Short mmCIF file of N, CA, C and O in Angstrom, two decimals:
data_model
loop_
_atom_site.label_atom_id
_atom_site.label_comp_id
_atom_site.label_asym_id
_atom_site.label_seq_id
_atom_site.Cartn_x
_atom_site.Cartn_y
_atom_site.Cartn_z
N UNK A 29 -4.55 13.25 -18.04
CA UNK A 29 -4.04 13.64 -16.87
C UNK A 29 -3.25 15.46 -17.85
O UNK A 29 -3.50 14.78 -19.76
N UNK A 30 -2.76 15.85 -18.14
CA UNK A 30 -2.64 17.04 -19.13
C UNK A 30 -1.46 16.75 -19.32
O UNK A 30 -0.41 17.53 -18.52
N UNK A 31 -1.33 16.36 -20.77
CA UNK A 31 -0.75 16.51 -20.90
C UNK A 31 0.76 17.67 -21.20
O UNK A 31 2.56 17.21 -20.75
N UNK A 32 0.49 18.69 -21.45
CA UNK A 32 1.82 19.83 -20.93
C UNK A 32 2.48 20.17 -19.87
O UNK A 32 3.54 20.39 -20.13
N UNK A 33 1.67 19.38 -18.59
CA UNK A 33 2.64 19.97 -17.64
C UNK A 33 3.30 18.23 -17.22
O UNK A 33 3.90 19.05 -16.24
N UNK A 34 3.48 17.78 -18.15
CA UNK A 34 4.26 16.54 -18.27
C UNK A 34 5.48 16.54 -19.47
O UNK A 34 6.18 17.07 -20.14
N UNK A 35 6.92 16.48 -17.46
CA UNK A 35 7.94 17.19 -18.87
C UNK A 35 9.41 15.93 -17.85
O UNK A 35 9.58 16.08 -16.61
N UNK A 36 10.75 15.81 -18.38
CA UNK A 36 10.99 14.89 -17.52
C UNK A 36 12.82 16.10 -16.74
O UNK A 36 13.27 16.74 -18.18
N UNK A 37 12.13 15.63 -15.83
CA UNK A 37 13.97 15.91 -15.06
C UNK A 37 14.65 15.61 -15.19
O UNK A 37 15.90 16.21 -14.85
N UNK A 38 15.65 14.16 -15.67
CA UNK A 38 16.26 13.15 -15.17
C UNK A 38 15.24 11.67 -15.20
O UNK A 38 14.35 11.33 -15.20
N UNK A 39 16.69 11.51 -15.03
CA UNK A 39 16.59 9.81 -14.78
C UNK A 39 16.03 9.43 -13.47
O UNK A 39 17.34 9.42 -12.25
N UNK A 40 15.44 8.01 -13.39
CA UNK A 40 15.82 6.91 -11.40
C UNK A 40 16.36 6.01 -11.90
O UNK A 40 15.82 5.03 -13.42
N UNK A 41 16.28 4.80 -10.49
CA UNK A 41 16.62 3.73 -10.69
C UNK A 41 15.39 2.77 -9.92
O UNK A 41 15.17 3.92 -8.91
N UNK A 42 15.00 2.45 -11.00
CA UNK A 42 13.02 0.55 -9.96
C UNK A 42 13.53 -0.37 -9.70
O UNK A 42 14.48 -1.14 -10.81
N UNK A 43 13.20 -0.84 -9.51
CA UNK A 43 13.02 -2.13 -8.91
C UNK A 43 11.71 -2.87 -8.58
O UNK A 43 10.79 -1.97 -7.95
N UNK A 44 10.97 -3.86 -8.80
CA UNK A 44 10.04 -4.02 -8.91
C UNK A 44 10.45 -5.88 -8.68
O UNK A 44 10.39 -6.66 -9.29
N UNK A 45 9.56 -6.34 -7.50
CA UNK A 45 9.88 -7.54 -7.31
C UNK A 45 8.51 -7.93 -6.72
O UNK A 45 7.91 -7.25 -5.39
N UNK A 46 7.67 -8.49 -6.76
CA UNK A 46 6.77 -9.32 -6.57
C UNK A 46 5.87 -7.83 -6.58
O UNK A 46 5.28 -7.79 -7.57
N UNK A 47 5.48 -8.19 -5.29
CA UNK A 47 4.18 -6.39 -5.44
C UNK A 47 5.48 -5.17 -4.63
O UNK A 47 4.74 -4.59 -3.79
N UNK A 48 6.59 -5.29 -5.01
CA UNK A 48 7.23 -4.05 -3.83
C UNK A 48 7.65 -3.22 -5.39
O UNK A 48 8.54 -4.11 -6.73
N UNK A 49 7.67 -2.00 -5.44
CA UNK A 49 7.88 -1.15 -6.67
C UNK A 49 8.99 -0.18 -5.50
O UNK A 49 8.29 0.12 -4.68
N UNK A 50 10.73 0.10 -5.42
CA UNK A 50 10.94 0.97 -5.09
C UNK A 50 11.78 1.40 -6.19
O UNK A 50 12.02 1.18 -8.08
N UNK A 51 11.60 3.01 -5.64
CA UNK A 51 12.53 3.52 -6.81
C UNK A 51 13.67 4.84 -5.54
O UNK A 51 13.56 4.65 -4.24
N UNK A 52 14.92 4.58 -6.42
CA UNK A 52 15.34 5.43 -5.75
C UNK A 52 15.72 7.08 -7.07
O UNK A 52 16.12 6.53 -7.88
N UNK A 53 15.97 7.91 -6.26
CA UNK A 53 15.02 9.68 -6.62
C UNK A 53 16.25 10.29 -6.54
O UNK A 53 16.53 10.15 -4.89
N UNK A 54 17.22 11.12 -7.21
CA UNK A 54 18.42 11.84 -6.16
C UNK A 54 17.72 12.72 -5.49
O UNK A 54 16.94 13.07 -6.57
N UNK A 55 18.53 13.06 -4.73
CA UNK A 55 17.48 14.98 -4.18
C UNK A 55 17.84 15.68 -5.39
O UNK A 55 16.98 16.52 -5.07
N UNK A 56 18.70 15.66 -6.33
CA UNK A 56 19.03 17.88 -7.30
C UNK A 56 16.95 17.49 -7.50
O UNK A 56 16.91 18.14 -7.90
N UNK A 57 17.11 15.62 -8.26
CA UNK A 57 15.38 15.65 -9.04
C UNK A 57 14.20 15.87 -7.94
O UNK A 57 13.95 16.73 -8.57
N UNK A 58 14.13 16.05 -6.83
CA UNK A 58 13.15 16.62 -6.30
C UNK A 58 13.49 17.73 -5.26
O UNK A 58 12.63 18.64 -4.83
N UNK A 59 14.81 18.65 -5.61
CA UNK A 59 15.34 19.27 -4.61
C UNK A 59 14.75 19.60 -3.53
O UNK A 59 15.10 20.29 -3.05
N UNK A 60 16.12 18.44 -3.15
CA UNK A 60 16.08 18.16 -1.39
C UNK A 60 17.30 18.61 -1.36
O UNK A 60 18.33 18.24 -1.28
N UNK A 61 18.10 19.20 -0.76
CA UNK A 61 18.91 20.32 0.06
C UNK A 61 19.82 18.87 0.68
O UNK A 61 18.79 18.26 1.35
N UNK A 62 20.81 19.06 1.27
CA UNK A 62 21.80 18.24 1.84
C UNK A 62 20.98 17.96 3.95
O UNK A 62 20.54 17.82 4.90
N UNK A 63 19.99 19.11 4.20
CA UNK A 63 19.49 20.25 4.93
C UNK A 63 17.72 20.13 4.68
O UNK A 63 17.01 19.91 5.90
N UNK A 64 17.65 18.84 3.73
CA UNK A 64 15.65 18.39 4.18
C UNK A 64 15.98 17.69 4.82
O UNK A 64 17.01 16.36 4.67
N UNK A 65 14.80 17.35 5.47
CA UNK A 65 15.33 17.25 6.58
C UNK A 65 13.65 14.93 6.26
O UNK A 65 13.95 14.31 7.45
N UNK A 66 12.17 15.96 5.84
CA UNK A 66 11.43 15.24 5.34
C UNK A 66 10.80 15.80 4.29
O UNK A 66 11.26 16.02 3.87
N UNK A 67 11.15 14.17 3.46
CA UNK A 67 10.14 14.36 2.04
C UNK A 67 8.21 13.69 2.50
O UNK A 67 8.31 12.80 2.90
N UNK A 68 7.83 15.04 1.80
CA UNK A 68 5.82 14.71 2.06
C UNK A 68 5.62 14.39 0.16
O UNK A 68 6.16 14.90 -0.25
N UNK A 69 4.52 13.15 0.34
CA UNK A 69 4.41 12.87 -0.74
C UNK A 69 3.39 11.63 -1.56
O UNK A 69 2.88 11.52 -0.37
N UNK A 70 2.69 11.31 -2.21
CA UNK A 70 2.07 10.41 -2.86
C UNK A 70 1.60 9.70 -3.58
O UNK A 70 1.94 10.32 -4.79
N UNK A 71 1.62 8.96 -3.89
CA UNK A 71 1.90 7.78 -5.82
C UNK A 71 0.01 7.82 -6.02
O UNK A 71 -1.92 7.77 -4.72
N UNK A 72 -0.81 8.03 -7.89
CA UNK A 72 -1.19 8.35 -7.32
C UNK A 72 -1.19 7.87 -8.97
O UNK A 72 -0.15 8.23 -9.49
N UNK A 73 -2.56 6.75 -9.44
CA UNK A 73 -2.36 6.41 -10.69
C UNK A 73 -3.15 6.76 -11.98
O UNK A 73 -4.72 5.82 -10.68
N UNK A 74 -3.39 6.80 -12.94
CA UNK A 74 -5.07 6.35 -13.24
C UNK A 74 -6.25 7.21 -12.23
O UNK A 74 -7.31 7.11 -13.19
N UNK A 75 -5.31 8.62 -11.91
CA UNK A 75 -6.87 9.82 -11.18
C UNK A 75 -7.60 9.94 -12.91
O UNK A 75 -6.66 10.95 -13.26
N UNK A 76 -8.95 10.48 -12.49
CA UNK A 76 -9.51 11.08 -13.86
C UNK A 76 -9.07 12.38 -13.57
O UNK A 76 -8.80 12.38 -15.20
N UNK A 77 -9.20 13.42 -12.90
CA UNK A 77 -8.93 14.84 -12.92
C UNK A 77 -7.85 14.64 -12.55
O UNK A 77 -8.55 15.42 -10.34
N UNK A 78 -6.91 15.34 -12.67
CA UNK A 78 -5.40 15.16 -11.16
C UNK A 78 -5.20 17.15 -10.61
O UNK A 78 -5.48 16.91 -9.20
N UNK A 79 -6.57 17.44 -10.96
CA UNK A 79 -6.68 19.22 -10.67
C UNK A 79 -7.18 19.26 -9.41
O UNK A 79 -8.48 19.67 -9.04
N UNK A 80 -8.39 18.19 -9.43
CA UNK A 80 -9.70 17.45 -8.42
C UNK A 80 -9.15 16.69 -7.12
O UNK A 80 -9.50 15.60 -7.56
N UNK A 81 -8.96 17.74 -6.34
CA UNK A 81 -9.12 16.19 -4.80
C UNK A 81 -9.87 15.67 -4.74
O UNK A 81 -9.51 14.33 -4.05
N UNK A 82 -11.02 15.48 -5.07
CA UNK A 82 -12.71 14.55 -4.62
C UNK A 82 -11.85 13.19 -5.63
O UNK A 82 -12.20 11.69 -5.42
N UNK A 83 -11.97 14.09 -6.65
CA UNK A 83 -11.58 12.59 -7.96
C UNK A 83 -9.97 11.16 -7.07
O UNK A 83 -10.37 10.00 -7.56
N UNK A 84 -9.51 11.18 -6.20
CA UNK A 84 -8.45 10.55 -5.61
C UNK A 84 -9.57 9.76 -4.74
O UNK A 84 -8.02 9.08 -3.89
N UNK A 85 -10.78 10.57 -4.71
CA UNK A 85 -11.48 8.92 -3.91
C UNK A 85 -12.07 8.07 -4.19
O UNK A 85 -12.70 7.15 -4.53
N UNK A 86 -12.41 8.51 -5.59
CA UNK A 86 -13.73 7.62 -6.91
C UNK A 86 -12.65 6.93 -7.30
O UNK A 86 -13.52 6.42 -8.50
N UNK A 87 -11.76 7.50 -7.94
CA UNK A 87 -10.46 7.40 -9.62
C UNK A 87 -9.28 6.29 -9.16
O UNK A 87 -8.46 6.83 -8.54
N UNK A 88 -9.13 5.99 -10.61
CA UNK A 88 -7.88 5.92 -10.19
C UNK A 88 -7.15 4.16 -8.81
O UNK A 88 -7.86 3.87 -8.55
N UNK A 89 -5.85 4.70 -8.95
CA UNK A 89 -5.57 4.07 -7.66
C UNK A 89 -4.19 5.29 -6.90
O UNK A 89 -3.55 5.44 -7.55
N UNK A 90 -4.81 5.18 -5.50
CA UNK A 90 -4.10 5.70 -5.44
C UNK A 90 -3.79 5.00 -3.48
O UNK A 90 -4.71 4.65 -2.84
N UNK A 91 -2.22 5.93 -3.39
CA UNK A 91 -1.82 5.83 -1.67
C UNK A 91 -1.62 6.27 -0.87
O UNK A 91 -0.63 7.22 -1.69
N UNK A 92 -1.37 7.05 0.21
CA UNK A 92 -2.32 6.51 1.04
C UNK A 92 -4.11 6.85 0.09
O UNK A 92 -3.54 7.69 -0.37
N UNK A 93 -5.42 6.79 0.60
CA UNK A 93 -6.60 7.26 0.01
C UNK A 93 -6.44 9.44 0.36
O UNK A 93 -6.21 9.45 0.79
N UNK A 94 -7.24 9.65 -0.76
CA UNK A 94 -7.52 10.77 -0.05
C UNK A 94 -6.48 11.50 -0.56
O UNK A 94 -5.78 11.96 -1.36
N UNK A 95 -6.86 12.40 0.73
CA UNK A 95 -5.67 13.57 0.83
C UNK A 95 -5.11 13.12 1.97
O UNK A 95 -3.58 14.15 2.07
N UNK A 96 -4.90 12.30 2.53
CA UNK A 96 -3.81 11.71 3.45
C UNK A 96 -2.23 10.92 1.75
O UNK A 96 -2.16 11.77 1.63
N UNK A 97 -1.46 11.71 3.46
CA UNK A 97 0.23 11.50 2.49
C UNK A 97 1.38 11.25 2.94
O UNK A 97 0.77 10.56 4.29
N UNK A 98 2.22 10.89 2.52
CA UNK A 98 2.87 9.41 3.16
C UNK A 98 4.31 11.09 3.89
O UNK A 98 4.09 11.93 2.50
N UNK A 99 4.38 10.89 4.69
CA UNK A 99 6.67 11.34 4.46
C UNK A 99 7.19 10.40 5.73
O UNK A 99 6.99 9.79 6.56
N UNK A 100 8.56 10.77 4.71
CA UNK A 100 9.30 10.01 5.02
C UNK A 100 10.63 11.10 5.77
O UNK A 100 11.03 11.57 4.98
N UNK A 101 10.90 10.29 6.64
CA UNK A 101 12.10 11.52 7.62
C UNK A 101 13.26 10.66 7.23
O UNK A 101 14.13 10.02 7.19
N UNK A 102 14.16 11.83 7.18
CA UNK A 102 15.59 11.40 6.66
C UNK A 102 16.51 11.75 7.44
O UNK A 102 16.46 12.51 8.10
N UNK A 103 16.80 10.57 8.13
CA UNK A 103 18.16 10.10 9.01
C UNK A 103 19.62 11.35 8.76
O UNK A 103 20.20 11.49 7.20
N UNK A 104 19.59 12.56 9.81
CA UNK A 104 20.95 12.74 9.16
C UNK A 104 22.90 12.55 9.71
O UNK A 104 21.53 12.16 10.94
#
């Protein structure tokens, strides 16, 4: 990972219980305003070259695999 690209934006709450990880991230840190209806994301750890999309298939731990991503719809 390129260390120059990393900066602290704030704090979150995290809970780990067995094989479940829950993150509570304030909307402000995600730039998600009250009118935001969905969040589009993926989770990756240990990807050798994060800037190369093909690395998400062959290195590290990624959910969901490769170019796929999760969409979380926010109830209004």
